Amino acid sequence: MGSGWSSEEEERQPLLGPGLGPAPGAARRGREATAVLPAAGPNPGRVYGRRWLVLLLFSLLAFAQGLVWNTWGPIQNSARQAYGFSGWDIALLVLWGPIGFLPCFAFMWLLDKRGLRITVLLTSFLMVLGTGLRCIPVSDLALKKRLIHGGQILNGLAGPTVMNAAPFLSTTWFSADERATATAIASMLSYLGGACAFLVGPLVVPAPNGTAPLLAAESSRAHIKDRIETVLYAEFGVVCLIFSATLAYFPPRPPLPPSVAAASQRLSYRRSFCRLLSNLRFLMIALAYAIPLGVFAGWSGVLDLILTPVHVSQVDAGWIGFWSIVGGCVVGIAMARFADFIRGMLKLILLLLFSGATLSSTWFTLTCLNSITHLPLTTVTLYASCILLGVFLNSSVPIFFELFVETVYPVPEGITCGVVTFLSNMFMGVLLFFVTFYHTELSWFNWCLPGSCLLSLLLILCFRESYDRLYLDVVVSV
């Protein structure tokens, strides 16, 4: 880092002076954004190799947060036997993720005022406390359950940063032709962490045997508990390593900005909210993101419960969840790289993705109702429909993030994405709240998926896109 940008006060200032960047509000239309930039002056556009290290550290933190959040859903049957968890406990452990977004606006303020390093360090420290709390050895099961819930709450508080800061990081460190790719990597790794929980949990923790004799059942319960604690200790170790690495090296910003957009002055915290809430196009696309992604996140968190009535084992449910999210991560990064090469195609990409999501979610829902629809209910059809659904929905996340930022520029990236992820988690939280009361019958949850995808598809179709930030970068570079 250059000495000129080492202090926190300087970090909060724009990299270009007010006379060299777009005035607040001037970027509503792309052509207006360029009118306020003089022909002479610095031409920012330098990128540094260390940007990939910064991206790696942030992505690993996001991966760990997703892994810890989804620890209990894939092994809910084993956790019930080992710790005496009820259906309410399992749903609440998943629910702490969206509940952790309640102070989301405080983290957005911290990101906007104090920068990336301080926010990431606080986030990783909360995760260290949360995973450590779950590992405290106590024999009292009631106390142990409280410690586990407390740990999940602290990990949930880390969610706003890992879910919101990806576009902020990509704008700060990456050039215009790498931004969408960097956003996809940083945002997708959190989902990949949740996917690995579907893999790690069922493979490490054995499923309970309900037909075993009493003595064998007690031995099995102790063995299951030991294996669960092994997973908890391993997650604690991974989080501690990531925290140590970010503490040792995680610069808040490069010495010189990578693009004009990174160097330009942004709106204040208060004016940003006024701009967002008064922008009907932003509210339209925000709902198109928040509703289906919130429904899908809640659905994924209780996938084991949903597939139990159709006689799908815990291990198979884990593999279905794993491959659906992994496929979405791979396709999402590929789509983002395509968007970097072929600019101005974000709306078209989203239309294609949500058309596929609507069809695949309808296929899955009708397959689960095979007694009425007479569609074949096999492992292949369940795998195919769930994986396609995950691919289409998860891969849309970085495309949405880039479109949000382009639509409301010069609102800061962290504030923009914070509002939409807050809405998404609120939808997810409401659905999981209903799951806690109607967990014995979840067929209604399946119908929420195609309905939300179809609604989003219609909203995207009516949305009028604009690329204010991209237009600014392209014209000034020319």
Coordinates of N, CA and C in Angstrom, one line a residue, residues 82-158:
A82 N -28.3 -36.7 18.7 CA -27.1 -36.4 19.5 C -27.4 -35.4 20.6
Y83 N -28.1 -34.3 20.3 CA -28.3 -33.2 21.2 C -29.8 -33.0 21.6
G84 N -30.6 -33.9 21.1 CA -32.0 -33.7 21.5 C -32.7 -32.5 20.8
F85 N -32.2 -32.1 19.7 CA -32.8 -31.0 18.9 C -34.2 -31.4 18.5
S86 N -35.1 -30.4 18.6 CA -36.5 -30.5 18.0 C -36.5 -30.0 16.6
G87 N -37.7 -30.1 15.9 CA -37.8 -29.5 14.6 C -37.7 -28.0 14.7
W88 N -38.2 -27.4 15.8 CA -38.0 -26.0 16.0 C -36.5 -25.6 16.1
D89 N -35.7 -26.4 16.8 CA -34.3 -26.1 16.9 C -33.6 -26.1 15.6
I90 N -33.9 -27.1 14.8 CA -33.2 -27.3 13.5 C -33.6 -26.1 12.6
A91 N -34.9 -25.7 12.6 CA -35.3 -24.6 11.7 C -34.7 -23.3 12.3
L92 N -34.6 -23.1 13.6 CA -34.0 -21.9 14.2 C -32.6 -21.8 13.9
L93 N -31.8 -22.9 13.9 CA -30.4 -22.9 13.6 C -30.2 -22.3 12.1
V94 N -31.1 -22.7 11.2 CA -31.0 -22.2 9.9 C -31.5 -20.7 9.8
L95 N -32.5 -20.4 10.7 CA -33.1 -19.1 10.7 C -32.1 -18.0 11.2
W96 N -31.1 -18.4 12.0 CA -30.2 -17.4 12.5 C -29.4 -16.7 11.4
G97 N -29.3 -17.4 10.2 CA -28.7 -16.7 9.1 C -29.4 -15.5 8.7
P98 N -30.7 -15.5 8.3 CA -31.4 -14.3 7.9 C -31.6 -13.4 9.1
I99 N -31.8 -13.9 10.3 CA -31.9 -13.0 11.4 C -30.6 -12.1 11.6
G100 N -29.5 -12.7 11.3 CA -28.2 -12.0 11.4 C -28.2 -10.8 10.4
F101 N -29.1 -10.7 9.5 CA -29.1 -9.5 8.6 C -29.9 -8.3 9.2
L102 N -30.5 -8.5 10.3 CA -31.2 -7.4 10.9 C -30.3 -6.1 11.2
P103 N -29.0 -6.3 11.6 CA -28.2 -5.1 11.7 C -27.4 -4.9 10.4
C104 N -27.9 -5.3 9.3 CA -27.3 -5.2 8.0 C -26.9 -3.8 7.7
F105 N -27.7 -2.8 8.1 CA -27.5 -1.4 7.7 C -26.3 -0.9 8.5
A106 N -26.0 -1.4 9.7 CA -24.9 -1.0 10.5 C -23.6 -1.5 9.8
F107 N -23.6 -2.7 9.2 CA -22.4 -3.2 8.5 C -22.2 -2.4 7.2
M108 N -23.3 -2.0 6.6 CA -23.2 -1.2 5.4 C -22.6 0.2 5.7
W109 N -23.0 0.8 6.8 CA -22.4 2.1 7.2 C -20.9 1.9 7.5
L110 N -20.6 0.8 8.2 CA -19.1 0.5 8.5 C -18.3 0.4 7.2
L111 N -18.9 -0.4 6.2 CA -18.2 -0.5 5.0 C -18.0 0.8 4.2
D112 N -19.0 1.6 4.3 CA -19.0 2.9 3.6 C -18.1 3.9 4.2
K113 N -18.0 3.9 5.6 CA -17.2 4.9 6.3 C -15.8 4.4 6.7
R114 N -15.7 3.2 7.0 CA -14.4 2.7 7.5 C -13.6 1.8 6.5
G115 N -14.3 1.4 5.4 CA -13.6 0.7 4.4 C -13.6 -0.8 4.6
L116 N -13.0 -1.5 3.6 CA -13.1 -3.0 3.5 C -12.3 -3.7 4.6
R117 N -11.1 -3.2 5.0 CA -10.3 -4.0 5.9 C -10.9 -4.1 7.3
I118 N -11.4 -2.9 7.8 CA -12.0 -2.9 9.1 C -13.2 -3.8 9.2
T119 N -14.0 -3.7 8.1 CA -15.3 -4.5 8.1 C -15.0 -6.0 8.0
V120 N -14.0 -6.4 7.2 CA -13.7 -7.8 7.0 C -13.1 -8.3 8.3
L121 N -12.3 -7.6 9.0 CA -11.7 -8.0 10.3 C -12.7 -8.2 11.3
L122 N -13.7 -7.3 11.4 CA -14.8 -7.5 12.4 C -15.6 -8.7 12.0
T123 N -15.9 -8.9 10.8 CA -16.7 -10.1 10.3 C -16.0 -11.4 10.7
S124 N -14.7 -11.5 10.4 CA -14.0 -12.7 10.7 C -13.8 -12.9 12.2
F125 N -13.7 -11.9 12.9 CA -13.6 -12.0 14.4 C -14.9 -12.5 15.0
L126 N -16.1 -12.1 14.5 CA -17.4 -12.6 14.9 C -17.5 -14.1 14.6
M127 N -16.9 -14.5 13.4 CA -17.0 -15.9 13.1 C -16.1 -16.7 14.0
V128 N -15.0 -16.2 14.4 CA -14.1 -16.9 15.3 C -14.8 -17.1 16.6
L129 N -15.5 -16.1 17.1 CA -16.2 -16.2 18.4 C -17.4 -17.2 18.2
G130 N -18.1 -17.1 17.1 CA -19.2 -18.0 16.9 C -18.8 -19.5 16.8
T131 N -17.8 -19.8 16.0 CA -17.4 -21.2 15.9 C -16.7 -21.7 17.2
G132 N -16.0 -20.8 17.9 CA -15.4 -21.2 19.2 C -16.5 -21.5 20.2
L133 N -17.6 -20.7 20.2 CA -18.6 -20.9 21.2 C -19.2 -22.3 21.1
R134 N -19.4 -22.8 19.8 CA -20.0 -24.1 19.6 C -19.1 -25.2 20.1
C135 N -17.8 -24.9 20.3 CA -16.8 -26.0 20.6 C -16.6 -26.1 22.1
I136 N -17.2 -25.2 22.9 CA -17.0 -25.3 24.4 C -17.5 -26.6 24.9
P137 N -16.6 -27.4 25.5 CA -17.1 -28.7 26.0 C -17.9 -28.6 27.3
V138 N -19.2 -29.0 27.2 CA -20.1 -29.0 28.4 C -20.9 -30.3 28.3
S139 N -21.2 -30.8 29.5 CA -22.0 -32.1 29.5 C -23.5 -31.8 29.5
D140 N -23.9 -30.6 30.0 CA -25.3 -30.3 30.0 C -25.8 -30.0 28.6
L141 N -26.7 -30.9 28.1 CA -27.2 -30.7 26.8 C -28.0 -29.4 26.6
A142 N -28.7 -29.0 27.6 CA -29.5 -27.7 27.5 C -28.5 -26.6 27.3
L143 N -27.4 -26.5 28.1 CA -26.4 -25.5 27.9 C -25.7 -25.6 26.6
K144 N -25.4 -26.8 26.2 CA -24.7 -27.0 24.9 C -25.6 -26.5 23.7
K145 N -26.9 -26.7 23.8 CA -27.8 -26.2 22.7 C -27.8 -24.7 22.7
R146 N -27.7 -24.0 23.9 CA -27.7 -22.6 23.9 C -26.4 -22.1 23.3
L147 N -25.3 -22.7 23.6 CA -24.0 -22.3 23.0 C -24.0 -22.5 21.5
I148 N -24.6 -23.6 21.0 CA -24.6 -23.8 19.6 C -25.5 -22.7 18.9
H149 N -26.6 -22.4 19.5 CA -27.5 -21.3 19.0 C -26.7 -20.0 19.0
G150 N -26.0 -19.7 20.1 CA -25.2 -18.5 20.2 C -24.2 -18.4 19.1
G151 N -23.5 -19.5 18.9 CA -22.5 -19.5 17.8 C -23.1 -19.3 16.5
Q152 N -24.3 -19.8 16.2 CA -24.9 -19.6 14.9 C -25.4 -18.1 14.7
I153 N -25.8 -17.5 15.8 CA -26.2 -16.1 15.8 C -25.0 -15.2 15.4
L154 N -23.8 -15.5 16.0 CA -22.6 -14.7 15.7 C -22.2 -14.9 14.3
N155 N -22.3 -16.2 13.8 CA -21.9 -16.4 12.4 C -22.9 -15.7 11.5
G156 N -24.2 -15.7 11.9 CA -25.2 -15.0 11.0 C -24.9 -13.5 10.9
L157 N -24.3 -12.9 12.0 CA -24.0 -11.5 11.9 C -22.9 -11.2 10.9
A158 N -22.1 -12.3 10.5 CA -21.1 -12.1 9.5 C -21.7 -12.1 8.1

